[in-house]
Short mmCIF file of C-alpha atoms in Angstrom, two decimals:
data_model
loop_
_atom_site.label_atom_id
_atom_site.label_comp_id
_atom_site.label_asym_id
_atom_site.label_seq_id
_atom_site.Cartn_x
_atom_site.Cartn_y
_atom_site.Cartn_z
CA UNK A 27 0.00 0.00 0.00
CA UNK A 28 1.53 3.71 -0.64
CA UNK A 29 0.74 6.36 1.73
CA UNK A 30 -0.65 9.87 0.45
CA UNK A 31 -0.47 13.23 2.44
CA UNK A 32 -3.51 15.44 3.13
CA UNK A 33 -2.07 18.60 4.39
CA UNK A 34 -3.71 21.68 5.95
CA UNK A 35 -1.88 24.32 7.35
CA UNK A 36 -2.47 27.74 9.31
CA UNK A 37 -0.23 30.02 10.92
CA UNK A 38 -1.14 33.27 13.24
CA UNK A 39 0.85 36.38 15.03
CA UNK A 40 -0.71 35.69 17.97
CA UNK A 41 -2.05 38.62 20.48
CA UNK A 42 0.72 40.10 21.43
CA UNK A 43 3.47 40.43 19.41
CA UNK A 44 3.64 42.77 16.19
CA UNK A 45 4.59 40.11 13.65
CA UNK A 46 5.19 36.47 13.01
CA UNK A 47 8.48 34.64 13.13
CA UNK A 48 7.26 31.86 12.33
CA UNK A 49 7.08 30.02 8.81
CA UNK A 50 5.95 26.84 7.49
CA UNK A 51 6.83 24.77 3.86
CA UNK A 52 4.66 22.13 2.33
CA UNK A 53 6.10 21.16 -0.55
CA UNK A 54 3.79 18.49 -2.27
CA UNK A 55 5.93 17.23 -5.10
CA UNK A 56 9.12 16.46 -2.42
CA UNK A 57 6.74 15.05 0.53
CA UNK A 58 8.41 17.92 2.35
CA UNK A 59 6.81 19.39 5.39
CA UNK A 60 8.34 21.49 8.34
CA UNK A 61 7.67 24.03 10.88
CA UNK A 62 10.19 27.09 11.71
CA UNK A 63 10.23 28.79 14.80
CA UNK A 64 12.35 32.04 14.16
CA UNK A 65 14.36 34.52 17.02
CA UNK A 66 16.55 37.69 16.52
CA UNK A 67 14.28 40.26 17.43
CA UNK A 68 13.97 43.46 14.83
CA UNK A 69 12.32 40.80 12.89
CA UNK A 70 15.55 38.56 12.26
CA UNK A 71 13.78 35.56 13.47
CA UNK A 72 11.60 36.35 10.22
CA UNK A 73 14.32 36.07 8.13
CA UNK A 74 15.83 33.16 10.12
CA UNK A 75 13.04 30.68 9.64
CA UNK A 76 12.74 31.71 5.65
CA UNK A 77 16.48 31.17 5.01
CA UNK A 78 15.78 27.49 6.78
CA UNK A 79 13.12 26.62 4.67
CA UNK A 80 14.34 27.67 1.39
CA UNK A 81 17.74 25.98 2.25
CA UNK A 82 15.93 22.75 3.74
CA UNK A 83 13.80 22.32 0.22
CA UNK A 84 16.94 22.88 -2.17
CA UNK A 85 18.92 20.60 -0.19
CA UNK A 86 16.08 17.75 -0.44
CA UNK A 87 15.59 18.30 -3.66
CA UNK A 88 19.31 18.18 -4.62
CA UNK A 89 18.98 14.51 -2.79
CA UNK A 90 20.46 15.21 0.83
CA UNK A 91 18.48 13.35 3.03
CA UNK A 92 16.09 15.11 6.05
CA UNK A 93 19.50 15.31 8.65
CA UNK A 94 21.72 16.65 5.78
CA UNK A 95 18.86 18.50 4.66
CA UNK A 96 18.66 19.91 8.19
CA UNK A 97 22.32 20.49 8.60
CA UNK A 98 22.05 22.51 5.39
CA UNK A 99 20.10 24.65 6.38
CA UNK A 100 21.78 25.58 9.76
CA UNK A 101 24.97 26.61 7.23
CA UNK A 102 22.79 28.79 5.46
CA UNK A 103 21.08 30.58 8.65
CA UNK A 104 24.67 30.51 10.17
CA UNK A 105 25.89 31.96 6.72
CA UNK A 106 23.71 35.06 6.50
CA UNK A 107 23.86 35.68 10.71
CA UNK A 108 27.59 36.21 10.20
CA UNK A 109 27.57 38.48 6.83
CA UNK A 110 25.01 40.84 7.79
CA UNK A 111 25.70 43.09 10.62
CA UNK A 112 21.59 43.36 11.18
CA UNK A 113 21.21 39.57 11.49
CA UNK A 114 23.63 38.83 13.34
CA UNK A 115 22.34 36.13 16.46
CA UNK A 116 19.89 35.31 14.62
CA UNK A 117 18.43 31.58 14.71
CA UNK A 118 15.39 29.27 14.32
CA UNK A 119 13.92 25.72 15.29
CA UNK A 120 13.39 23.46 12.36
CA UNK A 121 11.36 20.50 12.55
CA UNK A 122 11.01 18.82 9.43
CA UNK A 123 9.26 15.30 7.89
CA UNK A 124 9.33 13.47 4.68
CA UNK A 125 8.04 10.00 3.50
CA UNK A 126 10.71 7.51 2.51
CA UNK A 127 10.45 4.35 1.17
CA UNK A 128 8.33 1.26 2.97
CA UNK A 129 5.94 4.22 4.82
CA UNK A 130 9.05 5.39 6.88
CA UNK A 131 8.31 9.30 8.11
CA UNK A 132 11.65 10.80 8.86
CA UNK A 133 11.68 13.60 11.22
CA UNK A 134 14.43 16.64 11.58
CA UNK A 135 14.54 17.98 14.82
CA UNK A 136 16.55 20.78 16.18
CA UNK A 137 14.39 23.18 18.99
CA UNK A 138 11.66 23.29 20.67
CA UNK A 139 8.73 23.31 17.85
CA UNK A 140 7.02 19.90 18.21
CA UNK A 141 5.94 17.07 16.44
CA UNK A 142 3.03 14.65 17.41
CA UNK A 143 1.31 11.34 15.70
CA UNK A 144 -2.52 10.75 16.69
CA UNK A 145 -2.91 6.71 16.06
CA UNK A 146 -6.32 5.50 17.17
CA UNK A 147 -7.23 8.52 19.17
CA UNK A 148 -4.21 8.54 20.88
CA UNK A 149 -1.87 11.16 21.11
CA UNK A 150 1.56 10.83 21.05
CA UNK A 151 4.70 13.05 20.96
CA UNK A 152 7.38 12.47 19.00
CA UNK A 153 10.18 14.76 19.69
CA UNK A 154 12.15 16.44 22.57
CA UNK A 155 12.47 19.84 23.14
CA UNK A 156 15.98 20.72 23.22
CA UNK A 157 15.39 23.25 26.20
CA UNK A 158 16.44 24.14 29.60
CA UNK A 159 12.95 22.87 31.04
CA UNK A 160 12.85 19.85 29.36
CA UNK A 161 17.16 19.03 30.36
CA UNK A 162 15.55 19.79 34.12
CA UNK A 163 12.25 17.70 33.55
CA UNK A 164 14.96 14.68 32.31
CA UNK A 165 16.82 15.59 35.42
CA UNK A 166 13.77 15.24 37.67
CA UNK A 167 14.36 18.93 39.00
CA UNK A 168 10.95 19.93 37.36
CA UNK A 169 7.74 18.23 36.70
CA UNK A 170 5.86 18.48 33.35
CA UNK A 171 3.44 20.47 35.79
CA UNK A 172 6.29 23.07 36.79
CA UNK A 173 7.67 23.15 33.90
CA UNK A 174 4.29 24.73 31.85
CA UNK A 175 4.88 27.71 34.30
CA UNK A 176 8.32 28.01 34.30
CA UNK A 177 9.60 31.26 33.11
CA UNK A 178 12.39 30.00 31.67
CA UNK A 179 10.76 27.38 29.16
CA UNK A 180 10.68 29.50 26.12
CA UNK A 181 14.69 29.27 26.78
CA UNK A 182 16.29 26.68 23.62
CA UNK A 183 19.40 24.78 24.75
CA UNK A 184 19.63 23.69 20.24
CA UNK A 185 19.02 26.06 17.56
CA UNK A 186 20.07 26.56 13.50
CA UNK A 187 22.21 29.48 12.96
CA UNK A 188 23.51 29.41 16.37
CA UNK A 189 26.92 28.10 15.69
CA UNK A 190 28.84 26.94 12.20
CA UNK A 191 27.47 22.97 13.34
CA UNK A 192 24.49 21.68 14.43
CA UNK A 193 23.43 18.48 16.04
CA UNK A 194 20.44 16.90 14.20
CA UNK A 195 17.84 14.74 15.81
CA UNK A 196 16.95 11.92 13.59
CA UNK A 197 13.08 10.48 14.21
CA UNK A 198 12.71 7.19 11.60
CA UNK A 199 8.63 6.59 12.28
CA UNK A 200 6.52 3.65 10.90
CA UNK A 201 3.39 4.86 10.10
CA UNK A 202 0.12 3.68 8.45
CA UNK A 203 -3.19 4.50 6.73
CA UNK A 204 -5.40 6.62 9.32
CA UNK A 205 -2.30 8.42 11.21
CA UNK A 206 -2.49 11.93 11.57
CA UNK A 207 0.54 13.93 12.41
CA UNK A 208 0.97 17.30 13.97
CA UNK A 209 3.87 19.89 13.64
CA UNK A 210 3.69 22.80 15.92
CA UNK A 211 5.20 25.34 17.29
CA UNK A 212 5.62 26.42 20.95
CA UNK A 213 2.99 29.06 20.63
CA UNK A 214 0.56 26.24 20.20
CA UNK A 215 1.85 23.91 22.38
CA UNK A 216 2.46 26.64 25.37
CA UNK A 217 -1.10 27.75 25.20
CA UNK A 218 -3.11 24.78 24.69
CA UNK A 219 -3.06 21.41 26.79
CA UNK A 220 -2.00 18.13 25.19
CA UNK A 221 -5.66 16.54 25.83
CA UNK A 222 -7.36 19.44 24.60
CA UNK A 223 -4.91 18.99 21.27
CA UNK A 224 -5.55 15.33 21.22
CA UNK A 225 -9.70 16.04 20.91
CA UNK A 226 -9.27 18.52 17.84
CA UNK A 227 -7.50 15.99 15.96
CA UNK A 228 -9.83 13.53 17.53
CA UNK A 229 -12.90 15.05 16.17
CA UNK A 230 -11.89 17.41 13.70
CA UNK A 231 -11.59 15.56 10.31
CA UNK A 232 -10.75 18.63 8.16
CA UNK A 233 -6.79 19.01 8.37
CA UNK A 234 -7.38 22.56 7.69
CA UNK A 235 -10.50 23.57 9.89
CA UNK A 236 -8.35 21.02 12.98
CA UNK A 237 -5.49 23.96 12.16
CA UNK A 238 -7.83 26.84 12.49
CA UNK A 239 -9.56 25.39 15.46
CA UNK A 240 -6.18 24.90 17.24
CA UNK A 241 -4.57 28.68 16.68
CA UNK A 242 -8.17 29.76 18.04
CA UNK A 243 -7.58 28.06 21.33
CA UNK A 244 -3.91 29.39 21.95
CA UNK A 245 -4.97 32.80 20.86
CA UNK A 246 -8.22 32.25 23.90
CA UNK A 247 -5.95 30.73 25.95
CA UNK A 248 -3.65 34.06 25.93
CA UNK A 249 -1.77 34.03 22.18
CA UNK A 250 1.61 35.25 23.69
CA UNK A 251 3.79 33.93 21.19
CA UNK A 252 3.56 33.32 17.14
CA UNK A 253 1.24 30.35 16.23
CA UNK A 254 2.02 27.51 13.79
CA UNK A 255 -0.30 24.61 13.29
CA UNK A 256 0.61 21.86 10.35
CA UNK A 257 -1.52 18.42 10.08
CA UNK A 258 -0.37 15.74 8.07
CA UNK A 259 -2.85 13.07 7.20
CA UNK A 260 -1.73 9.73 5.86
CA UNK A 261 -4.14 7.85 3.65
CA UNK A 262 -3.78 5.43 1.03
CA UNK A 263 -3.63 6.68 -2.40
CA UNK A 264 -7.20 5.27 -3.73
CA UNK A 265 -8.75 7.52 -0.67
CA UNK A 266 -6.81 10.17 -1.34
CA UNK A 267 -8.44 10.85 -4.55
CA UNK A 268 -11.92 12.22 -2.65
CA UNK A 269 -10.02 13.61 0.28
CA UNK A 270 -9.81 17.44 0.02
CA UNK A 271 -6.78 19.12 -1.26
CA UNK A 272 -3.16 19.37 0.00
CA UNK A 273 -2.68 22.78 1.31
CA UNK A 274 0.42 24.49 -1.10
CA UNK A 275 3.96 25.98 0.27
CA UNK A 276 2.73 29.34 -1.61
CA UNK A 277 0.01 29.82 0.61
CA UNK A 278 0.78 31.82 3.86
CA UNK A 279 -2.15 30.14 5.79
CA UNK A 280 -4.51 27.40 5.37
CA UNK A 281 -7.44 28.46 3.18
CA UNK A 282 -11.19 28.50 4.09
CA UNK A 283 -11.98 24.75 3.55
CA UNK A 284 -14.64 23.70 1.94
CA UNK A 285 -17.32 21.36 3.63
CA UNK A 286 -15.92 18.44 4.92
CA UNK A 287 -16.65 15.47 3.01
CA UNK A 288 -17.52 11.74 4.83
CA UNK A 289 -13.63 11.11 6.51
CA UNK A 290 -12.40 7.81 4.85
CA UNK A 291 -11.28 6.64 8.55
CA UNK A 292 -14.31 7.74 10.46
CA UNK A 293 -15.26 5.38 13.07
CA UNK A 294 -18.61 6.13 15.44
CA UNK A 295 -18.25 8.35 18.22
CA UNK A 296 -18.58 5.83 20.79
CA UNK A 297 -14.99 4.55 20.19
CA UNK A 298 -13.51 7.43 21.05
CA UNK A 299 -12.39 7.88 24.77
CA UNK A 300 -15.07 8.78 26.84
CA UNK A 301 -12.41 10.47 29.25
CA UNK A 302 -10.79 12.87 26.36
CA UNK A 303 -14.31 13.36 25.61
CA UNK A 304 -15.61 14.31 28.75
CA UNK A 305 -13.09 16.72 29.67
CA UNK A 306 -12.85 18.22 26.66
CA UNK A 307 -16.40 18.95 26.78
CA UNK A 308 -16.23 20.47 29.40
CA UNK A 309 -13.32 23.09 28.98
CA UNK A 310 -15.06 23.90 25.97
CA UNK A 311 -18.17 24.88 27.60
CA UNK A 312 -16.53 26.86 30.56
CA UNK A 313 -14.24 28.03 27.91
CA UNK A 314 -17.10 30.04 25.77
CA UNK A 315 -19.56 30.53 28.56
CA UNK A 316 -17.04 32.88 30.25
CA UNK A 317 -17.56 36.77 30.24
CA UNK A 318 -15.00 37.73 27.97
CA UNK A 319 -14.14 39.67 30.80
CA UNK A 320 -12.85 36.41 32.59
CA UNK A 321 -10.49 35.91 29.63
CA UNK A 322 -9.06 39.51 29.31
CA UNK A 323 -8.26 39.00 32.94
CA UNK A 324 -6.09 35.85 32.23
CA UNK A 325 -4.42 37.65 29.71
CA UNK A 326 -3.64 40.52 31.40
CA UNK A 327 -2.32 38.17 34.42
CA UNK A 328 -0.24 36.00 32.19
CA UNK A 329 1.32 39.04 29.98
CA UNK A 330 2.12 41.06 33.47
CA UNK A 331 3.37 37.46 34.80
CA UNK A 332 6.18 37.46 32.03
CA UNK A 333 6.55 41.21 32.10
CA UNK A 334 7.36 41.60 36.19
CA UNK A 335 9.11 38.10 36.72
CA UNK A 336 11.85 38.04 33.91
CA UNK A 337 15.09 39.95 33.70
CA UNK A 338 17.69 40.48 30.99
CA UNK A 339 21.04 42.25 30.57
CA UNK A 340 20.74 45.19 27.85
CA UNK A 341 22.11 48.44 26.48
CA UNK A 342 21.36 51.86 28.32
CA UNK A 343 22.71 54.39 26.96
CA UNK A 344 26.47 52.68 26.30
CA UNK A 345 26.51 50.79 29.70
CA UNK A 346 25.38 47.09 30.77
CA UNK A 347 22.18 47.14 32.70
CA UNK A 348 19.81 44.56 34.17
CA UNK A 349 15.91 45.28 33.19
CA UNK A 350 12.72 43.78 34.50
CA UNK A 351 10.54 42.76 31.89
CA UNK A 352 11.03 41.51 28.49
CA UNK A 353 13.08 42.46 25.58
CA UNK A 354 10.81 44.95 23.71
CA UNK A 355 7.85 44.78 26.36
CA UNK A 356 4.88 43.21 26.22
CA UNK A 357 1.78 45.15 24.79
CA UNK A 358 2.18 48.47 27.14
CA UNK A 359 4.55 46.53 29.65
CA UNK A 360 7.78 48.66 28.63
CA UNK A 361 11.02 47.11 30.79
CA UNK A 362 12.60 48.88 33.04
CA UNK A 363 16.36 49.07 34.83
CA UNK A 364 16.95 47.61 37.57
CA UNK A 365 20.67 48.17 37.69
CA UNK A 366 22.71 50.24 35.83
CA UNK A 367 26.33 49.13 35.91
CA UNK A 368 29.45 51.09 35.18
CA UNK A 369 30.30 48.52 32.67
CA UNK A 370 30.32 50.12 29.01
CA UNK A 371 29.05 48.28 26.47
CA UNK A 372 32.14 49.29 24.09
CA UNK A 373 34.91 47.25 26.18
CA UNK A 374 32.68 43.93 25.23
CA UNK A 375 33.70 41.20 22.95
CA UNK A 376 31.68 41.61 19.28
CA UNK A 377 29.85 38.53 20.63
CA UNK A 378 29.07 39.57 23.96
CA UNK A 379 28.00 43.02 22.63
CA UNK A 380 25.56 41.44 20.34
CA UNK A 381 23.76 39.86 23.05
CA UNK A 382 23.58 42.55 24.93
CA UNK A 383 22.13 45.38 22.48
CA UNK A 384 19.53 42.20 21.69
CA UNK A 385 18.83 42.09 25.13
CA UNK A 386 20.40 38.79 26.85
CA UNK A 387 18.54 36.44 28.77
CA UNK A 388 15.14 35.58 30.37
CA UNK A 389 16.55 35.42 34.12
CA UNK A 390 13.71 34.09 36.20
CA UNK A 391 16.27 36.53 39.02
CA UNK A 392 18.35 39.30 39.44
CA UNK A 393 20.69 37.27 40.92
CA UNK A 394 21.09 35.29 37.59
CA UNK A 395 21.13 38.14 35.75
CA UNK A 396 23.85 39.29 37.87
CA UNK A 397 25.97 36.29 37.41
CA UNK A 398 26.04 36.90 33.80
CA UNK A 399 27.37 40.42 34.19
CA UNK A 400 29.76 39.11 36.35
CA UNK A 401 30.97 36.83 33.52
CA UNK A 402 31.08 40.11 31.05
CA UNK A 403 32.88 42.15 33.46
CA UNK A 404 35.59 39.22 33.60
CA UNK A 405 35.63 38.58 29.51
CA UNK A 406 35.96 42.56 29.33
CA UNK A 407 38.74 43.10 31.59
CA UNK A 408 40.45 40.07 30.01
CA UNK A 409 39.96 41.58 26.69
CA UNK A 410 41.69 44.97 27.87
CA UNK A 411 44.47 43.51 30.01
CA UNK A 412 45.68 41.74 25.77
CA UNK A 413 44.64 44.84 24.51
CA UNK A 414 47.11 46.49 26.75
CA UNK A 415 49.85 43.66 26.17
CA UNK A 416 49.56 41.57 29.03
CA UNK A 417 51.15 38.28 28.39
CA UNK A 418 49.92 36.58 31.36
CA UNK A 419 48.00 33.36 31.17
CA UNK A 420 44.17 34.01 31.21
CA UNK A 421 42.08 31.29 31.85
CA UNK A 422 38.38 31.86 29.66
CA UNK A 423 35.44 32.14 31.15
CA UNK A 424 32.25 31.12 29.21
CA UNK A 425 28.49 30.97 30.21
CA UNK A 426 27.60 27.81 31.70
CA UNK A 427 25.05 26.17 28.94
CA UNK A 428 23.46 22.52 29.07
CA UNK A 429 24.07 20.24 26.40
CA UNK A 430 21.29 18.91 24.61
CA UNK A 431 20.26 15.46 24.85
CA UNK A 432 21.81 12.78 22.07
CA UNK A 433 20.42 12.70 18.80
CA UNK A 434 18.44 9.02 18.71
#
């Protein structure tokens, strides 16, 4: 039997930020599919995810497989960072899929977008983040629980562009007629609950109206972040021929669908789990029957949440200062010092200097905060005393950074 995709797509800005970093590719003709998470700030990130797309479709099509594919596309983000002054720190999650021979999906992993398979109402992840959470969830410092509140979770321990090599995670998955696969980004997944994803894809047929119906639920449940939703079904290729059609790489979000037709794998609502059901239900009903006023209050608790219990290191004026709040702000949360140093910015190393005018960090505490600057303070005086001539041994001092878990 030989496997067909159904594809619907949709992607969303989300309610607070000012534009989307995040891209998507379906390319129908390769069996290429993947989800880009881009950062940078001064919309870098946009250009971050883009570059990794374009890359990761020329390199399958020249015949690299989905890990060289991946790779490829790291040298290109990593390429363009480096040669242009306004991109420079720029990176981006990839998570990519193809279909290889004997119904083999092969999944490219690097970051913290997702991927999922739904197999007889069951959901399933596939992938692991490559963040700081997830290294302390491994490390049983945090639970799952803790971890969804974490300030520190949108923090990436893997991304392209990042450095001149990359370590891929390879995900070789059998899969069959029926499967449907998700690729997200965090903005989905940080919003919406795992069961509450599991019952869209559950009960939602349509690939595209399932996408639509999940960026509507992250943007209720608060929208913080860019929102990416891509839904691979797998059918055979005589039921493909009535299914609807396969959403196109040229189109920047999934279309209005047409009605949904009778799905090819529908079974009767009894066989799905009463207790995904059930709860469902009945988040969806609280959910709507909520004064919007209810909602606007989350929101406005979760936005001044990240605003008032995050810190960075950033530019004032020419010296190194700690700010509360987020790089940027949040809607009219503007961040504010908390400590100006005497350090100027113009004794840093190039690198350090970058990540301080795009504002370092998401310290959950000053105190962490703090430790960084005391790292800059020693890489700056290190970097005057060989300025000056001093010959004298200097040991380095870098940033303490967790290594990402093996590639499988």
């Amino acid at each position: 039997m030989t496997l067909h995709v159904l594809i619907g797509a949709a992607t969303d800005v989300g309610r607070v930020r000012d534009h989307n970093e995040d891209a998507y590719l379906v390319d129908d003709r390769l069996g290429l599919f993947a989800v880009a998470d881009g950062m940078g700030g001064h919309q870098a990130g946009e250009v971050a995810s883009a570059i990794a797309l374009e890359a990761l479709r020329a390199a399958v099509t020249s015949g690299e497989g989905i890990r060289d594919a991946v790779t490829s596309a790291n040298d290109a983000v990593y390429e363009k960072s480096t040669t242009d002054d306004r991109l420079r720190g720029m990176g981006t999650t990839l998570t990519a899929g193809t279909l290889a021979a004997g119904d083999t999906l092969l999944l490219g992993h690097v970051g913290d977008s997702r991927a999922y398979a739904l197999r007889d109402h069951q959901l399933e992840r596939l992938t692991t983040d490559h963040s700081l959470v997830e290294e302390l969830i491994q490390a049983g410092e945090l639970t799952e629980e803790q971890a969804e509140h974490d300030p520190r979770r949108s923090m990436i321990t893997r991304a392209l562009g990042i450095e001149p090599t990359v370590e891929v995670d390879l995900y070789p998955i059998q899969v069959h007629d029926g499967d449907r696969l998700l690729l997200c980004s965090d903005g989905l997944t940080g919003m919406v609950s795992e069961d509450d994803i599991e019952e869209v894809l559950t009960e939602e047929r349509d690939p595209n109206q399932a996408a639509r119906r999940l960026i509507d639920m992250a943007n209720a449940g608060g929208g913080i972040d860019n929102i990416t939703v891509l839904i691979v079904d797998l059918v055979d290729a005589e039921s493909a021929t009535a299914a609807l059609p396969i959403v196109t790489d040229d189109q920047p979000a999934a279309p209005e669908a047409p009605p949904a037709e009778e799905p090819v794998d529908a079974e009767p609502s009894a066989a799905r789990r009463p207790r995904t059901r059930g709860r469902g239900r009945l988040r969806r009903v609280l959910l709507w029957a909520l004064p919007v006023v209810v909602v606007l209050g989350v929101a406005f608790g979760i936005v001044d949440y990240y605003a008032h219990h995050t810190y960075f290191v950033g530019n004032d004026g020419g010296r190194v200062a700690v700010f509360q709040g987020r790089p940027g702000g949040l809607l009219f949360w503007n961040p504010t010092v908390k400590e100006r140093t005497s350090l100027l910015t113009k004794t840093l190393a190039p690198s350090d200097l970058t990540q301080v005018d795009a504002g370092h960090g998401q310290f959950s505490s000053v105190g962490g905060a703090n430790a960084y600057l005391s790292e800059l303070r020693t890489r700056a005086n290190q970097a005057r005393r060989h300025t000056l001539g001093n010959t004298s041994p200097v040991t380095p001092t870098t940033l303490p950074a967790p290594a990402g878990p093996a590639a499988p």
